[in-house]
Each structure stands twice: as structure tokens, then as C-alpha cells.
Amino acid sequence: SQMSIEDEEMSRTALSAIRAKEEEIEKNKMEIRERVQAQLGRVEEETKRLALIREELEGLAEPMRKEVALARKKIDSVNKELKNDLSKLGVPSNVLDLMFDWTGANEDYLKVPEAKGSIQAVRNEAFFIPLYELFLTYGGIFRLTFGAKSFLIHILKDNAKAYSKGILAEILDFVMGKGLIPADGEIWRRRRRAIVPALHMKCVAAMISLFGEASDRLCQKLDTAASTGEEVEMESLFSRLTLDIIGKAVFNYDFDSLTNDTGVIEAVYTVLREAEDRSVSPIPVWDMPIWKDISPRQRKVATSLKLINDTLNDLIATCKVYVQEFYPSILHFLLASGDDVSSKQLRDDLMTMLIAGHETSAAVLTWTFYLLTTNPKVVAKLQEEVDSVIGDRFPTLKDIKKLKYTTRVRKKVWPLHITKSFICLVEDHY
């Protein structure tokens, strides 16, 4: 009877503790809702204020536009008369074109549509989403103006040391820490010096052969799919391709992910999706102790991060024991640099290369091939150049200089589909 009373008392105590915890969780939820509502209210007020400012600026700008248009007509008329007079004096037409074509180029620039919208769209979600919506509205080329060109010169050139790599570095801290890409200042310079030897011409030439071997395995996989009419997901295949290349180049390790599912790719995309979600979340719920334990998504992120870290630790341990000198990996140079680098810093460097190296390269390849499918003429010209320069063999470092059209295609895609941001480190007036 005494035991029954004690058991009953323990049950009541446990129930009271559970109810107290539930009340605490509910209270936290209420506080979060109130903070979110307050934040949304401030955003709405700021949006209205900016809309009023824009209307005022539009009203002030309209008379100036008319004056500029009138001045341009006068300049065009004078240029036309001057060009005709110089032509009569015997000045070659190609020289005249060189002298006066800048006006036509400026006209073409003014014909490019200027995108308009609310700044709230950029603040409330990942930047590429509103950019893609503008692309659907205005087409492949449009102007997106936030300020004068002098702002860019000041931030990127004259006072670059006052700006960090922005929110991207902050939200990737839980993944990459102070790795080469998120790092700034002295940490970045020190880690970059350690990696430079791995980018020596001989090492790069050896790595390029890895590109050909891995790409050949991908082509065989695509040939098999084409023969059976099977649909393939190119983004996934490019992710596996670049992971295999990064594995050999950085760690001298073959993931063989084109034929085997290691789970690393899914883990990488899990943490990247989490980083993207964190970049647009108004409240850092992932830092709340209770939320870390009860959220299925946060548990999955923790599991994925552990898989990646365990993989890196195994690769580091293997490299310390054995390094194939003929294909020296970047990890080899980091270990042999002589720097007094902590295990965490080494892990951050390697995590950056593993995730940023393969994911960004896969994204560029995916976008490149997508754009090529929309322009058969470019594909034909690209194929002709590759066949004439490389033929049936793997490419070498010397071939890159000869692949001029291929290089132009690559340079065209990169600025269209890769972006990064900066954030001011100190108060900066301009």
C-alpha cells in the first residue's frame, strides 16, 4: 500500500513536470509568434516608406529624362553631320565606326529593360528567387539598379577591407567555420598561402587528367541511359561527377559516387538547404536548445553534418599515413605546409573545398548545359571546336588556350548564375 502511494506520488510529479514543460514550450511559441508579427509589421512600414520615396524620386527624375533625351538627339545629329564630313574628306569607314560606335552602344544599353519591384522581395527570401522571377518577366538580360556605379568601386576596390563576405559566411559558419571561402582578413591570407603550392602548373596539369577520366565515366553512364530511353537528372549526375573529381584532387580518394551511393551528396545538400533556410529565417530557432532536440529537420541536419565530418576525419587520417606522390592532393600540401594549424581549421578548410568546390561546380555545369539546350547553334559551334582540338583523347592543360569559344561560353554563364554578397564590417560613410 505504501509503494502504491509512492508510485502515485511519482506519477503526479512526472505529470506536473510534463505539464510545466508543455507550458514553457507554448510560452516560447507565443513569444516567437509575437516577435515574428512585430518584425513583419516593421517590414511593411519600411516598404510603404520606400514606396513613397520612390514615387517622389520618379517625379523628380521625369523632367531630367526629357532633358537628357533632347540632348541626346542634338548630339546624335551633330555626330551624324561630323561623320559625313569626315567621310567626304577620305577618312576610312572602319575608323569612323570606331570613333562613333560608342554612341550606338550606349543606345543599346538604354534599350535594355530596367527591372522594377519591391525591395521587400529581396529581403524576405533567398536572393535568387526574386532574380528568377525578374528573369521570367524581363528575359535573359535586364538592368537591376540599386545605386550609382561609384558605390561598387568604393565597396569592391577602394575600401574592400571594410567589407566581409556577408550573410553567406555567417549562415555557413555551422558547416564551414573559418574555411577558405567564408574566412576574411588574415585567416584567409594564411590559408590561401598554404594551398598555393597545390595550384602549381605541374599539379594542375596532373589534376586535369582526373577531369577527363571522371567525365568519361559520366559519358558512359549517359550513353547507357540514351540507349534505353531512360531520363536522367543532370544536376544529380554533375554533383556526383564533381564530388569524384574533388575527392581525387583534394584528398587523393575515389568516392566513385557515379556508380555507388555513398550518402555524402545527400548529406551535403541537406546542410546546404538548411543554410539557405537560415538565410531567410527572421528568428534563429535553430539556436534554441529545445528546438534542436525536437525538430526532425534539425536532427537530420546534425546527422548529415556528422556523416560529412566523419568522412573528412577518415580521409585526413588516411592521408597522414599514405600519400601518392604522383598525384599530390591539396590535403597533402595542407599537412606538409608546416603551419601550426588546428584540427578544426584543417577540417574547416577541407569542408569548404568538399562542399563549395563540388556543389558550385555542379551548379555551373547544370546551368551551362541548360542554356546550351536552348541554343542549338552554340552547341554545334562548341562541338566543332572540341572535336577539332581534342578529338577522342582526354583534354590537357595546353588544350585550354585553344578552346577559345568554349572559354567564352563558360565566361558567359558564370556571371549569369553565380552571385555573392558583402556586408560592412565597420561604419562606412560614402
Coordinates of C-alpha atoms in Angstrom, one line a residue:
S1 CA 0.0 0.0 0.0
Q2 CA 2.9 2.3 0.9
M3 CA 4.5 1.5 -2.5
S4 CA 1.3 2.3 -4.4
I5 CA 1.1 5.7 -2.6
E6 CA 4.8 6.4 -3.6
D7 CA 4.2 5.4 -7.2
E8 CA 1.1 7.5 -7.4
E9 CA 3.0 10.5 -6.0
M10 CA 5.9 9.9 -8.5
S11 CA 3.3 9.8 -11.3
R12 CA 1.8 13.1 -10.2
T13 CA 5.2 14.7 -10.0
A14 CA 6.1 13.5 -13.5
L15 CA 2.8 14.7 -14.9
S16 CA 3.4 18.1 -13.3
A17 CA 6.8 18.3 -14.8
I18 CA 5.5 17.4 -18.3
R19 CA 2.7 20.0 -18.0
A20 CA 5.3 22.6 -16.9
K21 CA 7.5 21.8 -19.9
E22 CA 4.5 21.9 -22.2
E23 CA 3.5 25.3 -20.8
E24 CA 7.1 26.5 -21.2
I25 CA 7.1 25.4 -24.9
E26 CA 3.8 27.0 -25.5
K27 CA 5.0 30.2 -23.9
N28 CA 8.1 30.1 -26.2
K29 CA 5.9 29.6 -29.2
M30 CA 3.8 32.7 -28.2
E31 CA 6.9 34.8 -27.8
I32 CA 8.2 33.7 -31.3
R33 CA 4.8 34.5 -32.9
E34 CA 4.8 38.0 -31.3
R35 CA 8.3 38.7 -32.4
V36 CA 7.6 37.5 -36.0
Q37 CA 4.5 39.7 -36.1
A38 CA 6.4 42.7 -34.9
Q39 CA 9.1 42.0 -37.5
L40 CA 6.6 41.7 -40.3
G41 CA 5.0 45.0 -39.1
R42 CA 8.3 46.8 -39.3
V43 CA 9.0 45.4 -42.8
E44 CA 5.6 46.5 -44.0
E45 CA 6.2 50.1 -42.7
E46 CA 9.6 50.2 -44.3
T47 CA 8.1 49.0 -47.6
K48 CA 5.5 51.8 -47.6
R49 CA 8.1 54.4 -46.7
L50 CA 10.4 53.2 -49.6
A51 CA 7.4 53.3 -52.0
L52 CA 6.7 56.9 -51.1
I53 CA 10.4 57.8 -51.6
R54 CA 10.4 56.0 -55.0
E55 CA 7.3 58.0 -56.1
E56 CA 9.0 61.3 -55.1
L57 CA 12.2 60.3 -57.0
E58 CA 10.2 59.3 -60.1
G59 CA 8.5 62.7 -60.1
L60 CA 11.9 64.5 -59.8
A61 CA 13.5 62.2 -62.5
E62 CA 10.9 62.7 -65.2
P63 CA 11.9 66.2 -66.2
M64 CA 15.6 65.2 -66.2
R65 CA 14.8 62.2 -68.6
K66 CA 13.2 64.6 -71.1
E67 CA 16.2 66.9 -71.0
V68 CA 18.6 64.0 -71.5
A69 CA 16.6 62.7 -74.4
L70 CA 16.6 66.1 -76.1
A71 CA 20.3 66.5 -75.5
R72 CA 20.9 63.0 -77.0
K73 CA 19.0 63.9 -80.1
K74 CA 21.2 67.0 -80.6
I75 CA 24.4 65.0 -80.0
D76 CA 23.3 62.3 -82.5
S77 CA 22.5 65.0 -85.1
V78 CA 26.0 66.6 -84.6
N79 CA 27.7 63.2 -84.8
K80 CA 25.9 62.3 -88.0
E81 CA 26.9 65.5 -89.7
L82 CA 30.5 65.2 -88.4
K83 CA 30.8 61.6 -89.6
N84 CA 29.5 62.6 -93.1
D85 CA 32.0 65.5 -93.3
L86 CA 34.9 63.2 -92.3
S87 CA 33.8 60.6 -94.8
K88 CA 33.9 63.2 -97.6
L89 CA 37.5 64.1 -96.5
G90 CA 38.5 60.4 -97.1
V91 CA 38.6 59.0 -93.5
P92 CA 38.2 55.2 -93.8
S93 CA 34.8 53.8 -92.8
N94 CA 36.3 51.4 -90.2
V95 CA 38.0 54.4 -88.4
L96 CA 34.7 56.3 -88.4
D97 CA 32.9 53.3 -87.0
L98 CA 35.5 53.1 -84.2
M99 CA 35.1 56.8 -83.5
F100 CA 31.3 56.9 -83.4
D101 CA 30.1 53.4 -82.4
W102 CA 30.2 54.3 -78.7
T103 CA 27.0 56.3 -79.1
G104 CA 25.2 53.3 -80.6
A105 CA 26.5 51.0 -77.8
N106 CA 25.1 53.4 -75.3
E107 CA 21.7 53.4 -77.1
D108 CA 21.7 49.6 -77.0
Y109 CA 22.3 49.8 -73.2
L110 CA 19.4 52.2 -72.8
K111 CA 17.1 49.8 -74.7
V112 CA 17.8 47.1 -72.1
P113 CA 14.7 46.8 -69.9
E114 CA 15.1 48.1 -66.3
A115 CA 13.6 45.8 -63.7
K116 CA 11.3 47.3 -61.1
G117 CA 9.9 45.8 -57.9
S118 CA 9.7 45.9 -54.2
I119 CA 12.9 45.7 -52.0
Q120 CA 10.8 43.6 -49.7
A121 CA 11.0 40.7 -52.1
V122 CA 14.8 40.7 -51.8
R123 CA 14.8 41.0 -48.0
N124 CA 12.3 38.2 -47.3
E125 CA 13.7 35.2 -49.3
A126 CA 16.8 33.8 -51.0
F127 CA 18.1 36.3 -53.5
F128 CA 18.0 34.0 -56.5
I129 CA 14.2 33.6 -56.2
P130 CA 13.2 37.2 -57.0
L131 CA 16.0 37.3 -59.6
Y132 CA 14.5 34.3 -61.3
E133 CA 11.0 36.0 -61.3
L134 CA 12.6 39.1 -62.9
F135 CA 14.2 36.8 -65.5
L136 CA 10.7 35.4 -66.3
T137 CA 9.3 38.9 -66.6
Y138 CA 12.1 40.7 -68.5
G139 CA 14.1 38.0 -70.2
G140 CA 17.7 37.0 -70.1
I141 CA 19.2 40.5 -69.9
F142 CA 17.8 43.3 -67.8
R143 CA 19.1 46.2 -65.6
L144 CA 18.7 46.0 -61.8
T145 CA 19.7 49.3 -60.3
F146 CA 20.3 49.8 -56.5
G147 CA 22.7 52.7 -56.7
A148 CA 25.5 54.5 -58.6
K149 CA 28.4 52.6 -60.1
S150 CA 30.7 54.6 -57.8
F151 CA 29.2 52.5 -54.9
L152 CA 30.6 49.4 -56.4
I153 CA 34.0 50.9 -56.9
H154 CA 34.1 52.1 -53.3
I155 CA 33.0 48.8 -51.8
L156 CA 34.9 46.3 -54.1
K157 CA 38.0 48.4 -54.8
D158 CA 38.8 51.5 -52.8
N159 CA 37.5 50.3 -49.4
A160 CA 37.3 46.5 -49.8
K161 CA 38.9 45.7 -46.4
A162 CA 35.9 47.3 -44.6
Y163 CA 33.5 44.7 -46.0
S164 CA 33.2 41.0 -45.2
K165 CA 31.7 38.3 -47.3
G166 CA 28.3 39.0 -45.7
I167 CA 25.4 36.8 -44.7
L168 CA 26.6 33.8 -46.7
A169 CA 29.6 33.5 -44.5
E170 CA 27.5 33.9 -41.3
I171 CA 25.0 31.2 -42.2
L172 CA 27.6 28.8 -43.4
D173 CA 29.6 29.1 -40.1
F174 CA 27.9 25.9 -38.7
V175 CA 29.1 24.0 -41.8
M176 CA 32.4 25.5 -42.9
G177 CA 33.5 27.5 -39.9
K178 CA 36.5 29.7 -40.9
G179 CA 37.3 27.8 -44.1
L180 CA 38.9 29.4 -47.1
I181 CA 35.7 30.7 -48.7
P182 CA 33.9 32.1 -45.6
A183 CA 37.1 33.5 -44.0
D184 CA 38.2 37.1 -44.2
G185 CA 41.4 39.0 -43.5
E186 CA 44.5 37.4 -42.1
I187 CA 42.9 33.9 -41.7
W188 CA 42.0 33.9 -45.5
R189 CA 45.5 35.1 -46.5
R190 CA 47.3 32.5 -44.3
R191 CA 45.1 29.6 -45.5
R192 CA 45.5 30.7 -49.1
R193 CA 49.3 30.7 -48.9
A194 CA 49.1 27.1 -47.7
I195 CA 47.1 26.0 -50.7
V196 CA 49.1 27.9 -53.4
P197 CA 51.7 25.1 -53.9
A198 CA 48.9 22.7 -54.8
L199 CA 48.0 25.0 -57.7
H200 CA 51.4 24.9 -59.3
M201 CA 51.3 24.3 -63.0
K202 CA 52.5 20.7 -62.8
C203 CA 50.0 19.8 -60.1
V204 CA 47.1 21.4 -62.1
A205 CA 48.2 19.6 -65.2
A206 CA 48.0 16.3 -63.3
M207 CA 44.6 17.1 -61.9
I208 CA 43.2 17.9 -65.4
S209 CA 43.7 14.2 -66.4
L210 CA 41.4 13.4 -63.5
F211 CA 38.7 15.6 -65.1
G212 CA 38.9 13.6 -68.3
E213 CA 38.7 10.2 -66.6
A214 CA 35.8 11.1 -64.4
S215 CA 33.9 12.8 -67.3
D216 CA 34.4 9.6 -69.4
R217 CA 32.6 7.6 -66.7
L218 CA 29.8 10.1 -66.8
C219 CA 29.6 9.9 -70.6
Q220 CA 29.4 6.1 -70.4
K221 CA 26.5 6.4 -67.9
L222 CA 24.7 8.9 -70.2
D223 CA 25.3 6.6 -73.3
T224 CA 23.7 3.7 -71.4
A225 CA 20.7 5.9 -70.4
A226 CA 20.3 7.2 -74.0
S227 CA 20.3 3.7 -75.5
T228 CA 17.4 2.6 -73.2
G229 CA 15.5 5.9 -73.4
E230 CA 15.9 6.5 -69.6
E231 CA 15.5 10.0 -68.3
V232 CA 18.4 11.3 -66.2
E233 CA 18.7 14.1 -63.6
M234 CA 21.7 16.1 -64.8
E235 CA 22.1 18.2 -61.6
S236 CA 22.5 14.9 -59.6
L237 CA 24.9 13.4 -62.1
F238 CA 27.0 16.6 -62.2
S239 CA 27.1 16.6 -58.4
R240 CA 28.4 13.1 -58.4
L241 CA 30.9 13.9 -61.1
T242 CA 32.4 16.9 -59.3
L243 CA 32.4 15.0 -56.0
D244 CA 34.5 12.3 -57.6
I245 CA 36.9 15.0 -59.0
I246 CA 37.1 16.9 -55.8
G247 CA 37.8 13.6 -53.9
K248 CA 40.8 12.8 -56.1
A249 CA 42.1 16.4 -56.4
V250 CA 41.7 17.4 -52.7
F251 CA 42.0 14.1 -50.8
N252 CA 43.5 11.6 -53.4
Y253 CA 40.4 9.5 -52.6
D254 CA 37.9 8.0 -55.1
F255 CA 34.4 8.4 -53.9
D256 CA 33.2 6.6 -57.0
S257 CA 29.8 8.3 -56.5
L258 CA 28.8 7.9 -60.2
T259 CA 28.4 4.2 -59.6
N260 CA 27.9 4.0 -55.8
D261 CA 25.7 6.0 -53.5
T262 CA 27.9 7.0 -50.5
G263 CA 25.3 9.2 -48.9
V264 CA 27.7 12.1 -48.9
I265 CA 25.9 14.0 -51.6
E266 CA 22.5 13.9 -49.9
A267 CA 24.2 15.0 -46.7
V268 CA 25.8 17.9 -48.4
Y269 CA 22.5 19.1 -49.9
T270 CA 20.8 18.7 -46.6
V271 CA 23.2 21.1 -44.9
L272 CA 23.1 23.5 -47.9
R273 CA 19.3 23.6 -47.8
E274 CA 19.4 24.3 -44.1
A275 CA 21.9 27.1 -44.7
E276 CA 19.5 28.6 -47.3
D277 CA 16.6 28.3 -44.9
R278 CA 18.6 30.0 -42.2
S279 CA 19.4 32.9 -44.5
V280 CA 15.8 33.9 -44.9
S281 CA 14.5 33.0 -41.4
P282 CA 13.6 36.1 -39.3
I283 CA 14.3 34.2 -36.0
P284 CA 17.2 31.8 -35.3
V285 CA 15.0 29.0 -34.0
W286 CA 17.9 26.5 -34.6
D287 CA 19.8 28.0 -31.7
M288 CA 17.0 27.2 -29.2
P289 CA 18.1 24.2 -27.1
I290 CA 14.6 22.6 -27.1
W291 CA 14.1 23.1 -30.8
K292 CA 17.4 21.3 -31.6
D293 CA 16.2 18.2 -29.9
I294 CA 12.6 18.0 -31.0
S295 CA 12.8 19.3 -34.6
P296 CA 13.1 16.4 -37.1
R297 CA 14.8 18.7 -39.6
Q298 CA 17.5 19.8 -37.1
R299 CA 18.1 16.2 -36.2
K300 CA 18.6 15.3 -39.9
V301 CA 21.0 18.3 -40.3
A302 CA 23.0 17.1 -37.3
T303 CA 23.2 13.5 -38.7
S304 CA 24.2 14.8 -42.2
L305 CA 26.9 17.0 -40.7
K306 CA 28.2 14.1 -38.6
L307 CA 28.5 11.9 -41.8
I308 CA 30.4 14.6 -43.6
N309 CA 32.7 15.2 -40.6
D310 CA 33.4 11.5 -40.1
T311 CA 34.2 11.2 -43.8
L312 CA 36.7 14.1 -43.6
N313 CA 38.3 12.7 -40.5
D314 CA 38.8 9.3 -42.2
L315 CA 40.4 11.0 -45.2
I316 CA 42.7 13.1 -43.1
A317 CA 43.8 10.0 -41.1
T318 CA 44.4 8.1 -44.4
C319 CA 46.5 11.0 -45.9
K320 CA 48.7 11.2 -42.8
V321 CA 49.6 7.6 -43.3
Y322 CA 50.0 7.4 -47.1
V323 CA 50.2 10.0 -49.9
Q324 CA 50.6 9.0 -53.5
E325 CA 53.3 11.5 -54.7
F326 CA 52.5 11.2 -58.4
Y327 CA 49.1 12.8 -57.8
P328 CA 49.8 15.0 -54.8
S329 CA 46.5 16.2 -53.3
I330 CA 45.6 19.5 -51.8
L331 CA 45.3 17.8 -48.4
H332 CA 48.9 16.7 -48.7
F333 CA 50.1 20.3 -49.2
L334 CA 48.0 21.5 -46.2
L335 CA 49.5 18.8 -44.0
A336 CA 53.0 19.5 -45.3
S337 CA 52.9 23.3 -45.3
G338 CA 54.4 23.4 -41.8
D339 CA 51.8 25.8 -40.5
D340 CA 50.7 25.3 -36.9
V341 CA 47.1 24.7 -37.9
S342 CA 44.5 23.3 -35.6
S343 CA 42.5 20.2 -36.4
K344 CA 39.3 22.4 -36.6
Q345 CA 40.9 24.8 -39.0
L346 CA 42.0 21.9 -41.2
R347 CA 38.5 20.4 -41.1
D348 CA 37.0 23.9 -42.0
D349 CA 39.3 24.2 -45.0
L350 CA 38.5 20.7 -46.2
M351 CA 34.8 21.1 -45.6
T352 CA 34.8 24.3 -47.6
M353 CA 36.6 22.5 -50.5
L354 CA 34.3 19.5 -50.4
I355 CA 31.0 21.3 -50.2
A356 CA 31.7 24.6 -52.0
G357 CA 34.0 23.0 -54.5
H358 CA 31.7 20.3 -55.8
E359 CA 28.3 22.0 -55.3
T360 CA 29.2 25.3 -57.1
S361 CA 30.9 23.5 -60.0
A362 CA 27.9 21.2 -60.4
A363 CA 25.6 24.2 -60.4
V364 CA 27.6 25.9 -63.1
L365 CA 27.7 22.8 -65.3
T366 CA 23.9 22.3 -64.9
W367 CA 23.1 25.9 -65.9
T368 CA 25.6 25.7 -68.8
F369 CA 24.0 22.6 -70.2
Y370 CA 20.5 24.0 -69.7
L371 CA 21.4 27.2 -71.6
L372 CA 23.0 25.1 -74.3
T373 CA 19.8 23.2 -74.8
T374 CA 18.1 26.5 -75.6
N375 CA 20.6 27.4 -78.3
P376 CA 21.5 24.6 -80.8
K377 CA 23.7 26.9 -82.9
V378 CA 26.0 27.4 -79.9
V379 CA 26.1 23.7 -79.2
A380 CA 27.1 23.0 -82.8
K381 CA 29.9 25.5 -82.7
L382 CA 31.0 24.2 -79.3
Q383 CA 31.0 20.6 -80.5
E384 CA 33.0 21.6 -83.6
E385 CA 35.7 23.3 -81.6
V386 CA 36.0 20.4 -79.1
D387 CA 36.2 17.8 -81.9
S388 CA 38.9 19.8 -83.7
V389 CA 41.1 20.5 -80.7
I390 CA 40.6 17.4 -78.5
G391 CA 39.2 14.7 -80.7
D392 CA 38.8 11.3 -79.0
R393 CA 41.5 11.8 -76.3
F394 CA 41.3 13.4 -72.8
P395 CA 42.0 17.2 -72.7
T396 CA 45.3 18.6 -71.4
L397 CA 46.3 21.9 -69.9
K398 CA 47.7 23.1 -73.2
D399 CA 44.3 22.5 -74.9
I400 CA 42.6 25.1 -72.7
K401 CA 44.2 28.0 -74.5
K402 CA 43.0 26.6 -77.9
L403 CA 39.4 26.2 -76.7
K404 CA 38.6 29.9 -77.1
Y405 CA 34.9 29.5 -77.9
T406 CA 34.4 27.1 -75.1
T407 CA 36.1 29.6 -72.7
R408 CA 33.7 32.4 -73.9
V409 CA 30.7 30.2 -73.3
R410 CA 32.0 29.4 -69.8
K411 CA 32.6 33.1 -69.0
K412 CA 29.2 34.0 -70.3
V413 CA 27.4 31.5 -67.9
W414 CA 29.3 32.3 -64.7
P415 CA 28.2 35.9 -64.1
L416 CA 24.6 35.0 -65.1
H417 CA 24.2 32.3 -62.4
I418 CA 26.7 32.9 -59.6
T419 CA 26.3 35.6 -57.0
K420 CA 27.9 36.5 -53.7
S421 CA 27.3 39.3 -51.2
F422 CA 29.3 41.6 -48.9
I423 CA 28.5 43.1 -45.5
C424 CA 30.1 46.2 -44.0
L425 CA 32.5 45.3 -41.1
V426 CA 32.8 48.9 -39.8
E427 CA 30.7 52.1 -40.2
D428 CA 31.5 53.4 -43.6
H429 CA 30.3 56.7 -45.0
Y430 CA 30.4 57.5 -48.7

